[in-house]
mmCIF file with all atom_site columns, C-alpha atoms in Angstrom:
data_model
loop_
_atom_site.group_PDB
_atom_site.id
_atom_site.type_symbol
_atom_site.label_atom_id
_atom_site.label_alt_id
_atom_site.label_comp_id
_atom_site.label_asym_id
_atom_site.label_entity_id
_atom_site.label_seq_id
_atom_site.pdbx_PDB_ins_code
_atom_site.Cartn_x
_atom_site.Cartn_y
_atom_site.Cartn_z
_atom_site.occupancy
_atom_site.B_iso_or_equiv
_atom_site.pdbx_formal_charge
_atom_site.auth_seq_id
_atom_site.auth_comp_id
_atom_site.auth_asym_id
_atom_site.auth_atom_id
_atom_site.pdbx_PDB_model_num
ATOM 1   C CA . UNK A 1 1   ? 9.034   8.562   -13.139 1.00 0.00 ? 626  UNK A CA 1
ATOM 2   C CA . UNK A 1 2   ? 6.308   9.804   -10.491 1.00 0.00 ? 627  UNK A CA 1
ATOM 3   C CA . UNK A 1 3   ? 7.836   9.640   -7.301  1.00 0.00 ? 628  UNK A CA 1
ATOM 4   C CA . UNK A 1 4   ? 6.228   10.790  -3.604  1.00 0.00 ? 629  UNK A CA 1
ATOM 5   C CA . UNK A 1 5   ? 9.429   12.025  -1.389  1.00 0.00 ? 630  UNK A CA 1
ATOM 6   C CA . UNK A 1 6   ? 8.548   12.204  2.017   1.00 0.00 ? 631  UNK A CA 1
ATOM 7   C CA . UNK A 1 7   ? 9.321   13.030  4.770   1.00 0.00 ? 632  UNK A CA 1
ATOM 8   C CA . UNK A 1 8   ? 11.133  12.845  7.763   1.00 0.00 ? 633  UNK A CA 1
ATOM 9   C CA . UNK A 1 9   ? 11.633  8.557   7.688   1.00 0.00 ? 634  UNK A CA 1
ATOM 10  C CA . UNK A 1 10  ? 11.865  8.289   11.228  1.00 0.00 ? 635  UNK A CA 1
ATOM 11  C CA . UNK A 1 11  ? 10.317  10.057  14.241  1.00 0.00 ? 636  UNK A CA 1
ATOM 12  C CA . UNK A 1 12  ? 11.674  9.411   18.392  1.00 0.00 ? 637  UNK A CA 1
ATOM 13  C CA . UNK A 1 13  ? 8.649   11.577  20.136  1.00 0.00 ? 638  UNK A CA 1
ATOM 14  C CA . UNK A 1 14  ? 7.642   11.183  23.802  1.00 0.00 ? 639  UNK A CA 1
ATOM 15  C CA . UNK A 1 15  ? 4.037   10.583  24.521  1.00 0.00 ? 640  UNK A CA 1
ATOM 16  C CA . UNK A 1 16  ? 2.318   13.507  24.140  1.00 0.00 ? 641  UNK A CA 1
ATOM 17  C CA . UNK A 1 17  ? 3.510   15.193  21.340  1.00 0.00 ? 642  UNK A CA 1
ATOM 18  C CA . UNK A 1 18  ? 2.005   16.081  18.108  1.00 0.00 ? 643  UNK A CA 1
ATOM 19  C CA . UNK A 1 19  ? 3.390   14.744  14.690  1.00 0.00 ? 644  UNK A CA 1
ATOM 20  C CA . UNK A 1 20  ? 3.664   16.118  11.147  1.00 0.00 ? 645  UNK A CA 1
ATOM 21  C CA . UNK A 1 21  ? 5.234   14.924  8.322   1.00 0.00 ? 646  UNK A CA 1
ATOM 22  C CA . UNK A 1 22  ? 4.118   14.830  4.657   1.00 0.00 ? 647  UNK A CA 1
ATOM 23  C CA . UNK A 1 23  ? 4.657   14.320  1.159   1.00 0.00 ? 648  UNK A CA 1
ATOM 24  C CA . UNK A 1 24  ? 6.035   15.809  -1.699  1.00 0.00 ? 649  UNK A CA 1
ATOM 25  C CA . UNK A 1 25  ? 6.285   14.991  -5.728  1.00 0.00 ? 650  UNK A CA 1
ATOM 26  C CA . UNK A 1 26  ? 7.042   17.389  -8.624  1.00 0.00 ? 651  UNK A CA 1
ATOM 27  C CA . UNK A 1 27  ? 4.003   15.883  -9.943  1.00 0.00 ? 652  UNK A CA 1
ATOM 28  C CA . UNK A 1 28  ? 0.623   16.657  -9.867  1.00 0.00 ? 653  UNK A CA 1
ATOM 29  C CA . UNK A 1 29  ? -2.597  14.050  -8.298  1.00 0.00 ? 654  UNK A CA 1
ATOM 30  C CA . UNK A 1 30  ? -6.124  13.865  -7.621  1.00 0.00 ? 655  UNK A CA 1
ATOM 31  C CA . UNK A 1 31  ? -6.156  12.439  -4.862  1.00 0.00 ? 656  UNK A CA 1
ATOM 32  C CA . UNK A 1 32  ? -4.193  11.813  -1.473  1.00 0.00 ? 657  UNK A CA 1
ATOM 33  C CA . UNK A 1 33  ? -4.089  8.563   1.001   1.00 0.00 ? 658  UNK A CA 1
ATOM 34  C CA . UNK A 1 34  ? -2.373  8.075   3.792   1.00 0.00 ? 659  UNK A CA 1
ATOM 35  C CA . UNK A 1 35  ? -1.844  4.608   5.536   1.00 0.00 ? 660  UNK A CA 1
ATOM 36  C CA . UNK A 1 36  ? -0.332  3.558   9.029   1.00 0.00 ? 661  UNK A CA 1
ATOM 37  C CA . UNK A 1 37  ? 1.754   -0.025  8.926   1.00 0.00 ? 662  UNK A CA 1
ATOM 38  C CA . UNK A 1 38  ? 2.113   -2.369  11.399  1.00 0.00 ? 663  UNK A CA 1
ATOM 39  C CA . UNK A 1 39  ? 4.611   -4.533  12.072  1.00 0.00 ? 664  UNK A CA 1
ATOM 40  C CA . UNK A 1 40  ? 3.625   -8.182  10.368  1.00 0.00 ? 665  UNK A CA 1
ATOM 41  C CA . UNK A 1 41  ? 0.328   -6.123  9.183   1.00 0.00 ? 666  UNK A CA 1
ATOM 42  C CA . UNK A 1 42  ? -0.433  -4.881  6.188   1.00 0.00 ? 667  UNK A CA 1
ATOM 43  C CA . UNK A 1 43  ? -1.746  -1.045  5.916   1.00 0.00 ? 668  UNK A CA 1
ATOM 44  C CA . UNK A 1 44  ? -4.616  0.202   7.149   1.00 0.00 ? 669  UNK A CA 1
ATOM 45  C CA . UNK A 1 45  ? -6.210  3.593   5.303   1.00 0.00 ? 670  UNK A CA 1
ATOM 46  C CA . UNK A 1 46  ? -6.115  6.647   7.796   1.00 0.00 ? 671  UNK A CA 1
ATOM 47  C CA . UNK A 1 47  ? -7.300  9.116   5.765   1.00 0.00 ? 672  UNK A CA 1
ATOM 48  C CA . UNK A 1 48  ? -8.340  9.635   1.776   1.00 0.00 ? 673  UNK A CA 1
ATOM 49  C CA . UNK A 1 49  ? -7.513  13.456  0.371   1.00 0.00 ? 674  UNK A CA 1
ATOM 50  C CA . UNK A 1 50  ? -9.682  13.996  -3.367  1.00 0.00 ? 675  UNK A CA 1
ATOM 51  C CA . UNK A 1 51  ? -9.702  17.576  -3.116  1.00 0.00 ? 676  UNK A CA 1
ATOM 52  C CA . UNK A 1 52  ? -6.632  20.775  -3.468  1.00 0.00 ? 677  UNK A CA 1
ATOM 53  C CA . UNK A 1 53  ? -6.611  22.351  -0.041  1.00 0.00 ? 678  UNK A CA 1
ATOM 54  C CA . UNK A 1 54  ? -8.838  20.089  1.405   1.00 0.00 ? 679  UNK A CA 1
ATOM 55  C CA . UNK A 1 55  ? -8.258  19.145  4.821   1.00 0.00 ? 680  UNK A CA 1
ATOM 56  C CA . UNK A 1 56  ? -9.690  16.387  7.072   1.00 0.00 ? 681  UNK A CA 1
ATOM 57  C CA . UNK A 1 57  ? -9.299  14.859  9.919   1.00 0.00 ? 682  UNK A CA 1
ATOM 58  C CA . UNK A 1 58  ? -9.601  10.820  11.391  1.00 0.00 ? 683  UNK A CA 1
ATOM 59  C CA . UNK A 1 59  ? -9.539  11.601  15.819  1.00 0.00 ? 684  UNK A CA 1
ATOM 60  C CA . UNK A 1 60  ? -6.476  12.449  16.199  1.00 0.00 ? 685  UNK A CA 1
ATOM 61  C CA . UNK A 1 61  ? -5.137  12.603  12.618  1.00 0.00 ? 686  UNK A CA 1
ATOM 62  C CA . UNK A 1 62  ? -5.419  15.225  10.610  1.00 0.00 ? 687  UNK A CA 1
ATOM 63  C CA . UNK A 1 63  ? -4.531  15.719  6.367   1.00 0.00 ? 688  UNK A CA 1
ATOM 64  C CA . UNK A 1 64  ? -4.047  18.392  4.031   1.00 0.00 ? 689  UNK A CA 1
ATOM 65  C CA . UNK A 1 65  ? -4.129  17.872  0.081   1.00 0.00 ? 690  UNK A CA 1
ATOM 66  C CA . UNK A 1 66  ? -1.671  20.755  -0.873  1.00 0.00 ? 691  UNK A CA 1
ATOM 67  C CA . UNK A 1 67  ? -3.086  23.638  -3.381  1.00 0.00 ? 692  UNK A CA 1
ATOM 68  C CA . UNK A 1 68  ? -0.318  22.549  -5.666  1.00 0.00 ? 693  UNK A CA 1
ATOM 69  C CA . UNK A 1 69  ? -1.904  19.655  -5.881  1.00 0.00 ? 694  UNK A CA 1
ATOM 70  C CA . UNK A 1 70  ? 1.994   18.467  -5.087  1.00 0.00 ? 695  UNK A CA 1
ATOM 71  C CA . UNK A 1 71  ? 1.895   18.148  -2.084  1.00 0.00 ? 696  UNK A CA 1
ATOM 72  C CA . UNK A 1 72  ? 0.034   16.366  1.146   1.00 0.00 ? 697  UNK A CA 1
ATOM 73  C CA . UNK A 1 73  ? 0.926   16.114  4.660   1.00 0.00 ? 698  UNK A CA 1
ATOM 74  C CA . UNK A 1 74  ? -0.316  14.585  7.406   1.00 0.00 ? 699  UNK A CA 1
ATOM 75  C CA . UNK A 1 75  ? -0.574  15.760  11.485  1.00 0.00 ? 700  UNK A CA 1
ATOM 76  C CA . UNK A 1 76  ? -0.963  13.647  15.084  1.00 0.00 ? 701  UNK A CA 1
ATOM 77  C CA . UNK A 1 77  ? -1.798  15.546  17.898  1.00 0.00 ? 702  UNK A CA 1
ATOM 78  C CA . UNK A 1 78  ? -1.306  13.912  21.539  1.00 0.00 ? 703  UNK A CA 1
ATOM 79  C CA . UNK A 1 79  ? 0.979   11.531  20.336  1.00 0.00 ? 704  UNK A CA 1
ATOM 80  C CA . UNK A 1 80  ? 0.599   7.866   22.952  1.00 0.00 ? 705  UNK A CA 1
ATOM 81  C CA . UNK A 1 81  ? 2.155   4.505   22.179  1.00 0.00 ? 706  UNK A CA 1
ATOM 82  C CA . UNK A 1 82  ? -0.058  2.438   19.620  1.00 0.00 ? 707  UNK A CA 1
ATOM 83  C CA . UNK A 1 83  ? 1.242   5.159   17.033  1.00 0.00 ? 708  UNK A CA 1
ATOM 84  C CA . UNK A 1 84  ? 3.766   3.558   16.768  1.00 0.00 ? 709  UNK A CA 1
ATOM 85  C CA . UNK A 1 85  ? 4.388   2.519   13.157  1.00 0.00 ? 710  UNK A CA 1
ATOM 86  C CA . UNK A 1 86  ? 5.358   3.621   9.576   1.00 0.00 ? 711  UNK A CA 1
ATOM 87  C CA . UNK A 1 87  ? 3.256   6.106   8.544   1.00 0.00 ? 712  UNK A CA 1
ATOM 88  C CA . UNK A 1 88  ? 3.156   5.715   4.513   1.00 0.00 ? 713  UNK A CA 1
ATOM 89  C CA . UNK A 1 89  ? 1.746   8.270   1.711   1.00 0.00 ? 714  UNK A CA 1
ATOM 90  C CA . UNK A 1 90  ? -0.008  7.560   -1.383  1.00 0.00 ? 715  UNK A CA 1
ATOM 91  C CA . UNK A 1 91  ? -0.732  8.680   -4.396  1.00 0.00 ? 716  UNK A CA 1
ATOM 92  C CA . UNK A 1 92  ? -2.610  7.156   -7.817  1.00 0.00 ? 717  UNK A CA 1
ATOM 93  C CA . UNK A 1 93  ? 0.608   7.890   -10.843 1.00 0.00 ? 718  UNK A CA 1
ATOM 94  C CA . UNK A 1 94  ? -0.774  9.188   -14.748 1.00 0.00 ? 719  UNK A CA 1
ATOM 95  C CA . UNK A 1 95  ? -0.486  4.932   -15.690 1.00 0.00 ? 720  UNK A CA 1
ATOM 96  C CA . UNK A 1 96  ? -3.534  4.733   -13.087 1.00 0.00 ? 721  UNK A CA 1
ATOM 97  C CA . UNK A 1 97  ? -0.645  2.622   -10.357 1.00 0.00 ? 722  UNK A CA 1
ATOM 98  C CA . UNK A 1 98  ? -1.220  3.015   -6.352  1.00 0.00 ? 723  UNK A CA 1
ATOM 99  C CA . UNK A 1 99  ? 2.676   4.761   -5.377  1.00 0.00 ? 724  UNK A CA 1
ATOM 100 C CA . UNK A 1 100 ? 4.277   4.935   -2.545  1.00 0.00 ? 725  UNK A CA 1
ATOM 101 C CA . UNK A 1 101 ? 6.342   7.464   -0.148  1.00 0.00 ? 726  UNK A CA 1
ATOM 102 C CA . UNK A 1 102 ? 9.527   6.089   1.434   1.00 0.00 ? 727  UNK A CA 1
ATOM 103 C CA . UNK A 1 103 ? 7.279   5.765   4.456   1.00 0.00 ? 728  UNK A CA 1
ATOM 104 C CA . UNK A 1 104 ? 7.576   7.492   7.909   1.00 0.00 ? 729  UNK A CA 1
ATOM 105 C CA . UNK A 1 105 ? 8.597   5.448   10.785  1.00 0.00 ? 730  UNK A CA 1
ATOM 106 C CA . UNK A 1 106 ? 7.552   7.085   14.272  1.00 0.00 ? 731  UNK A CA 1
ATOM 107 C CA . UNK A 1 107 ? 8.945   5.418   18.085  1.00 0.00 ? 732  UNK A CA 1
ATOM 108 C CA . UNK A 1 108 ? 6.981   6.580   20.654  1.00 0.00 ? 733  UNK A CA 1
ATOM 109 C CA . UNK A 1 109 ? 7.996   7.186   23.759  1.00 0.00 ? 734  UNK A CA 1
ATOM 110 C CA . UNK A 1 110 ? 5.659   6.248   27.149  1.00 0.00 ? 735  UNK A CA 1
ATOM 111 C CA . UNK B 2 1   ? -18.289 -6.501  6.313   1.00 0.00 ? 964  UNK B CA 1
ATOM 112 C CA . UNK B 2 2   ? -14.516 -8.447  5.761   1.00 0.00 ? 965  UNK B CA 1
ATOM 113 C CA . UNK B 2 3   ? -12.106 -6.971  4.561   1.00 0.00 ? 966  UNK B CA 1
ATOM 114 C CA . UNK B 2 4   ? -9.228  -8.636  2.311   1.00 0.00 ? 967  UNK B CA 1
ATOM 115 C CA . UNK B 2 5   ? -7.746  -11.902 2.640   1.00 0.00 ? 968  UNK B CA 1
ATOM 116 C CA . UNK B 2 6   ? -5.080  -13.384 2.046   1.00 0.00 ? 969  UNK B CA 1
ATOM 117 C CA . UNK B 2 7   ? -3.304  -16.558 2.132   1.00 0.00 ? 970  UNK B CA 1
ATOM 118 C CA . UNK B 2 8   ? -1.170  -18.046 3.565   1.00 0.00 ? 971  UNK B CA 1
ATOM 119 C CA . UNK B 2 9   ? -0.173  -15.630 5.641   1.00 0.00 ? 972  UNK B CA 1
ATOM 120 C CA . UNK B 2 10  ? 3.348   -17.022 5.887   1.00 0.00 ? 973  UNK B CA 1
ATOM 121 C CA . UNK B 2 11  ? 5.442   -19.297 3.136   1.00 0.00 ? 974  UNK B CA 1
ATOM 122 C CA . UNK B 2 12  ? 8.509   -20.763 2.449   1.00 0.00 ? 975  UNK B CA 1
ATOM 123 C CA . UNK B 2 13  ? 9.974   -21.763 -0.132  1.00 0.00 ? 976  UNK B CA 1
ATOM 124 C CA . UNK B 2 14  ? 13.606  -22.891 -2.366  1.00 0.00 ? 977  UNK B CA 1
ATOM 125 C CA . UNK B 2 15  ? 14.412  -21.356 -5.505  1.00 0.00 ? 978  UNK B CA 1
ATOM 126 C CA . UNK B 2 16  ? 13.572  -22.390 -7.999  1.00 0.00 ? 979  UNK B CA 1
ATOM 127 C CA . UNK B 2 17  ? 10.261  -23.558 -7.407  1.00 0.00 ? 980  UNK B CA 1
ATOM 128 C CA . UNK B 2 18  ? 6.835   -21.540 -8.038  1.00 0.00 ? 981  UNK B CA 1
ATOM 129 C CA . UNK B 2 19  ? 4.487   -19.752 -5.880  1.00 0.00 ? 982  UNK B CA 1
ATOM 130 C CA . UNK B 2 20  ? 1.016   -19.429 -5.652  1.00 0.00 ? 983  UNK B CA 1
ATOM 131 C CA . UNK B 2 21  ? -0.757  -16.375 -3.353  1.00 0.00 ? 984  UNK B CA 1
ATOM 132 C CA . UNK B 2 22  ? -4.784  -15.961 -2.922  1.00 0.00 ? 985  UNK B CA 1
ATOM 133 C CA . UNK B 2 23  ? -6.416  -12.957 -2.564  1.00 0.00 ? 986  UNK B CA 1
ATOM 134 C CA . UNK B 2 24  ? -10.195 -12.350 -1.190  1.00 0.00 ? 987  UNK B CA 1
ATOM 135 C CA . UNK B 2 25  ? -10.729 -8.980  -1.950  1.00 0.00 ? 988  UNK B CA 1
ATOM 136 C CA . UNK B 2 26  ? -13.827 -7.133  -0.025  1.00 0.00 ? 989  UNK B CA 1
ATOM 137 C CA . UNK B 2 27  ? -17.469 -8.096  -0.883  1.00 0.00 ? 990  UNK B CA 1
ATOM 138 C CA . UNK B 2 28  ? -18.432 -6.218  -3.454  1.00 0.00 ? 991  UNK B CA 1
ATOM 139 C CA . UNK B 2 29  ? -15.099 -5.012  -5.242  1.00 0.00 ? 992  UNK B CA 1
ATOM 140 C CA . UNK B 2 30  ? -13.630 -5.628  -7.969  1.00 0.00 ? 993  UNK B CA 1
ATOM 141 C CA . UNK B 2 31  ? -10.659 -4.196  -8.241  1.00 0.00 ? 994  UNK B CA 1
ATOM 142 C CA . UNK B 2 32  ? -7.808  -6.380  -6.931  1.00 0.00 ? 995  UNK B CA 1
ATOM 143 C CA . UNK B 2 33  ? -3.689  -4.989  -6.955  1.00 0.00 ? 996  UNK B CA 1
ATOM 144 C CA . UNK B 2 34  ? -0.962  -6.926  -5.686  1.00 0.00 ? 997  UNK B CA 1
ATOM 145 C CA . UNK B 2 35  ? 1.903   -5.182  -4.073  1.00 0.00 ? 998  UNK B CA 1
ATOM 146 C CA . UNK B 2 36  ? 5.327   -6.674  -3.232  1.00 0.00 ? 999  UNK B CA 1
ATOM 147 C CA . UNK B 2 37  ? 7.003   -5.154  -0.608  1.00 0.00 ? 1000 UNK B CA 1
ATOM 148 C CA . UNK B 2 38  ? 10.416  -5.018  0.701   1.00 0.00 ? 1001 UNK B CA 1
ATOM 149 C CA . UNK B 2 39  ? 13.153  -2.724  2.906   1.00 0.00 ? 1002 UNK B CA 1
ATOM 150 C CA . UNK B 2 40  ? 15.171  -1.558  -0.113  1.00 0.00 ? 1003 UNK B CA 1
ATOM 151 C CA . UNK B 2 41  ? 11.938  -0.910  -2.609  1.00 0.00 ? 1004 UNK B CA 1
ATOM 152 C CA . UNK B 2 42  ? 9.296   0.018   0.043   1.00 0.00 ? 1005 UNK B CA 1
ATOM 153 C CA . UNK B 2 43  ? 6.018   -0.458  -1.838  1.00 0.00 ? 1006 UNK B CA 1
ATOM 154 C CA . UNK B 2 44  ? 5.918   -1.306  -5.383  1.00 0.00 ? 1007 UNK B CA 1
ATOM 155 C CA . UNK B 2 45  ? 3.060   -2.132  -7.590  1.00 0.00 ? 1008 UNK B CA 1
ATOM 156 C CA . UNK B 2 46  ? 2.539   -5.279  -9.324  1.00 0.00 ? 1009 UNK B CA 1
ATOM 157 C CA . UNK B 2 47  ? -0.299  -5.937  -11.166 1.00 0.00 ? 1010 UNK B CA 1
ATOM 158 C CA . UNK B 2 48  ? -3.864  -4.428  -11.413 1.00 0.00 ? 1011 UNK B CA 1
ATOM 159 C CA . UNK B 2 49  ? -7.062  -7.200  -11.907 1.00 0.00 ? 1012 UNK B CA 1
ATOM 160 C CA . UNK B 2 50  ? -10.708 -5.832  -12.890 1.00 0.00 ? 1013 UNK B CA 1
ATOM 161 C CA . UNK B 2 51  ? -13.271 -7.671  -14.118 1.00 0.00 ? 1014 UNK B CA 1
ATOM 162 C CA . UNK B 2 52  ? -10.713 -10.340 -14.833 1.00 0.00 ? 1015 UNK B CA 1
ATOM 163 C CA . UNK B 2 53  ? -9.118  -8.821  -16.823 1.00 0.00 ? 1016 UNK B CA 1
ATOM 164 C CA . UNK B 2 54  ? -5.817  -6.844  -16.159 1.00 0.00 ? 1017 UNK B CA 1
ATOM 165 C CA . UNK B 2 55  ? -6.264  -4.251  -16.711 1.00 0.00 ? 1018 UNK B CA 1
ATOM 166 C CA . UNK B 2 56  ? -2.367  -2.728  -15.165 1.00 0.00 ? 1019 UNK B CA 1
ATOM 167 C CA . UNK B 2 57  ? 0.919   -3.346  -14.985 1.00 0.00 ? 1020 UNK B CA 1
ATOM 168 C CA . UNK B 2 58  ? 4.247   -3.032  -12.670 1.00 0.00 ? 1021 UNK B CA 1
ATOM 169 C CA . UNK B 2 59  ? 7.941   -3.391  -13.857 1.00 0.00 ? 1022 UNK B CA 1
ATOM 170 C CA . UNK B 2 60  ? 8.332   -7.028  -12.956 1.00 0.00 ? 1023 UNK B CA 1
ATOM 171 C CA . UNK B 2 61  ? 9.861   -9.785  -15.015 1.00 0.00 ? 1024 UNK B CA 1
ATOM 172 C CA . UNK B 2 62  ? 7.657   -12.435 -16.437 1.00 0.00 ? 1025 UNK B CA 1
ATOM 173 C CA . UNK B 2 63  ? 8.495   -14.562 -14.071 1.00 0.00 ? 1026 UNK B CA 1
ATOM 174 C CA . UNK B 2 64  ? 5.998   -12.644 -11.555 1.00 0.00 ? 1027 UNK B CA 1
ATOM 175 C CA . UNK B 2 65  ? 2.379   -13.396 -13.023 1.00 0.00 ? 1028 UNK B CA 1
ATOM 176 C CA . UNK B 2 66  ? -1.466  -13.172 -11.370 1.00 0.00 ? 1029 UNK B CA 1
ATOM 177 C CA . UNK B 2 67  ? -5.476  -13.897 -12.265 1.00 0.00 ? 1030 UNK B CA 1
ATOM 178 C CA . UNK B 2 68  ? -8.734  -13.265 -10.965 1.00 0.00 ? 1031 UNK B CA 1
ATOM 179 C CA . UNK B 2 69  ? -11.481 -14.831 -11.162 1.00 0.00 ? 1032 UNK B CA 1
ATOM 180 C CA . UNK B 2 70  ? -15.516 -14.063 -12.579 1.00 0.00 ? 1033 UNK B CA 1
ATOM 181 C CA . UNK B 2 71  ? -15.697 -14.023 -8.042  1.00 0.00 ? 1034 UNK B CA 1
ATOM 182 C CA . UNK B 2 72  ? -13.363 -11.340 -7.931  1.00 0.00 ? 1035 UNK B CA 1
ATOM 183 C CA . UNK B 2 73  ? -11.165 -13.348 -6.132  1.00 0.00 ? 1036 UNK B CA 1
ATOM 184 C CA . UNK B 2 74  ? -7.466  -13.092 -7.471  1.00 0.00 ? 1037 UNK B CA 1
ATOM 185 C CA . UNK B 2 75  ? -4.328  -14.879 -7.457  1.00 0.00 ? 1038 UNK B CA 1
ATOM 186 C CA . UNK B 2 76  ? -0.599  -14.138 -7.519  1.00 0.00 ? 1039 UNK B CA 1
ATOM 187 C CA . UNK B 2 77  ? 1.871   -16.932 -9.188  1.00 0.00 ? 1040 UNK B CA 1
ATOM 188 C CA . UNK B 2 78  ? 5.890   -16.339 -9.033  1.00 0.00 ? 1041 UNK B CA 1
ATOM 189 C CA . UNK B 2 79  ? 7.231   -18.743 -11.023 1.00 0.00 ? 1042 UNK B CA 1
ATOM 190 C CA . UNK B 2 80  ? 11.487  -19.782 -10.743 1.00 0.00 ? 1043 UNK B CA 1
ATOM 191 C CA . UNK B 2 81  ? 11.285  -18.344 -7.492  1.00 0.00 ? 1044 UNK B CA 1
ATOM 192 C CA . UNK B 2 82  ? 15.015  -16.149 -6.757  1.00 0.00 ? 1045 UNK B CA 1
ATOM 193 C CA . UNK B 2 83  ? 16.273  -14.836 -3.299  1.00 0.00 ? 1046 UNK B CA 1
ATOM 194 C CA . UNK B 2 84  ? 15.072  -12.175 -3.733  1.00 0.00 ? 1047 UNK B CA 1
ATOM 195 C CA . UNK B 2 85  ? 11.662  -12.592 -4.564  1.00 0.00 ? 1048 UNK B CA 1
ATOM 196 C CA . UNK B 2 86  ? 11.450  -12.863 -0.579  1.00 0.00 ? 1049 UNK B CA 1
ATOM 197 C CA . UNK B 2 87  ? 9.005   -9.980  0.861   1.00 0.00 ? 1050 UNK B CA 1
ATOM 198 C CA . UNK B 2 88  ? 6.232   -9.409  1.828   1.00 0.00 ? 1051 UNK B CA 1
ATOM 199 C CA . UNK B 2 89  ? 3.219   -9.124  -0.801  1.00 0.00 ? 1052 UNK B CA 1
ATOM 200 C CA . UNK B 2 90  ? 0.145   -7.586  -0.117  1.00 0.00 ? 1053 UNK B CA 1
ATOM 201 C CA . UNK B 2 91  ? -3.162  -7.189  -2.104  1.00 0.00 ? 1054 UNK B CA 1
ATOM 202 C CA . UNK B 2 92  ? -5.653  -4.501  -2.186  1.00 0.00 ? 1055 UNK B CA 1
ATOM 203 C CA . UNK B 2 93  ? -9.088  -4.122  -3.836  1.00 0.00 ? 1056 UNK B CA 1
ATOM 204 C CA . UNK B 2 94  ? -11.210 -0.570  -4.398  1.00 0.00 ? 1057 UNK B CA 1
ATOM 205 C CA . UNK B 2 95  ? -14.249 -0.716  -4.714  1.00 0.00 ? 1058 UNK B CA 1
ATOM 206 C CA . UNK B 2 96  ? -16.454 0.434   -7.809  1.00 0.00 ? 1059 UNK B CA 1
ATOM 207 C CA . UNK B 2 97  ? -15.847 4.197   -8.883  1.00 0.00 ? 1060 UNK B CA 1
ATOM 208 C CA . UNK B 2 98  ? -13.591 4.687   -5.663  1.00 0.00 ? 1061 UNK B CA 1
ATOM 209 C CA . UNK B 2 99  ? -9.623  5.427   -5.025  1.00 0.00 ? 1062 UNK B CA 1
ATOM 210 C CA . UNK B 2 100 ? -8.766  4.389   -1.565  1.00 0.00 ? 1063 UNK B CA 1
ATOM 211 C CA . UNK B 2 101 ? -7.553  0.661   -1.642  1.00 0.00 ? 1064 UNK B CA 1
ATOM 212 C CA . UNK B 2 102 ? -8.052  -1.531  0.922   1.00 0.00 ? 1065 UNK B CA 1
ATOM 213 C CA . UNK B 2 103 ? -4.740  -4.024  2.070   1.00 0.00 ? 1066 UNK B CA 1
ATOM 214 C CA . UNK B 2 104 ? -5.068  -7.492  3.413   1.00 0.00 ? 1067 UNK B CA 1
ATOM 215 C CA . UNK B 2 105 ? -2.590  -8.623  5.506   1.00 0.00 ? 1068 UNK B CA 1
ATOM 216 C CA . UNK B 2 106 ? -0.015  -10.134 3.613   1.00 0.00 ? 1069 UNK B CA 1
ATOM 217 C CA . UNK B 2 107 ? 1.496   -13.150 2.225   1.00 0.00 ? 1070 UNK B CA 1
ATOM 218 C CA . UNK B 2 108 ? 5.212   -13.671 3.785   1.00 0.00 ? 1071 UNK B CA 1
ATOM 219 C CA . UNK B 2 109 ? 7.352   -14.998 1.589   1.00 0.00 ? 1072 UNK B CA 1
ATOM 220 C CA . UNK B 2 110 ? 10.753  -16.655 2.080   1.00 0.00 ? 1073 UNK B CA 1
ATOM 221 C CA . UNK B 2 111 ? 12.891  -17.639 0.066   1.00 0.00 ? 1074 UNK B CA 1
ATOM 222 C CA . UNK B 2 112 ? 15.512  -20.686 1.371   1.00 0.00 ? 1075 UNK B CA 1
#
């Protein structure tokens, strides 16, 4: 079935560093969504991407919809301690179900 | 605008019991989806309701069921609970013709 492969699984970085994570698949998608989840909470939508090649920013976050429509990238610039959490990519499969990557767990050392 | 509200936040049930979880979507959103999140399997789609009709279903046994009311509120029921049903159950709503799904805080179900 359609799967989203997210990497890296975890990252330990110093405050102030930039972060990059990505999501790839063998399938084509029409929409990519990026979420952040903190412990005990539901995922919060960060960025939505609708068009191949699209680059969208939300504060220090920037996400791109891959030109092949099979991948997406999320970058966080100048990380701060409150960026800690698990970041998920998500996309709708052919059946209309929202599927998720395995998540990237981000730890930021002050 | 109020977000997606899930109740209760926490539940402890015994094996064999049944449980009902509730979700109130964002006002104006008619699509409600349910997900199960576990450390081993990640976030998995359970089902989606739109205008009181199940529009999509994931690969879960028939013990998992849901419904949606005319005010778009949704409930999810799990019967004959098993230890493996312990998870965070998340509900998300979508607006008309939109793809962005907004999640509630989830219900943490523990089966003992």
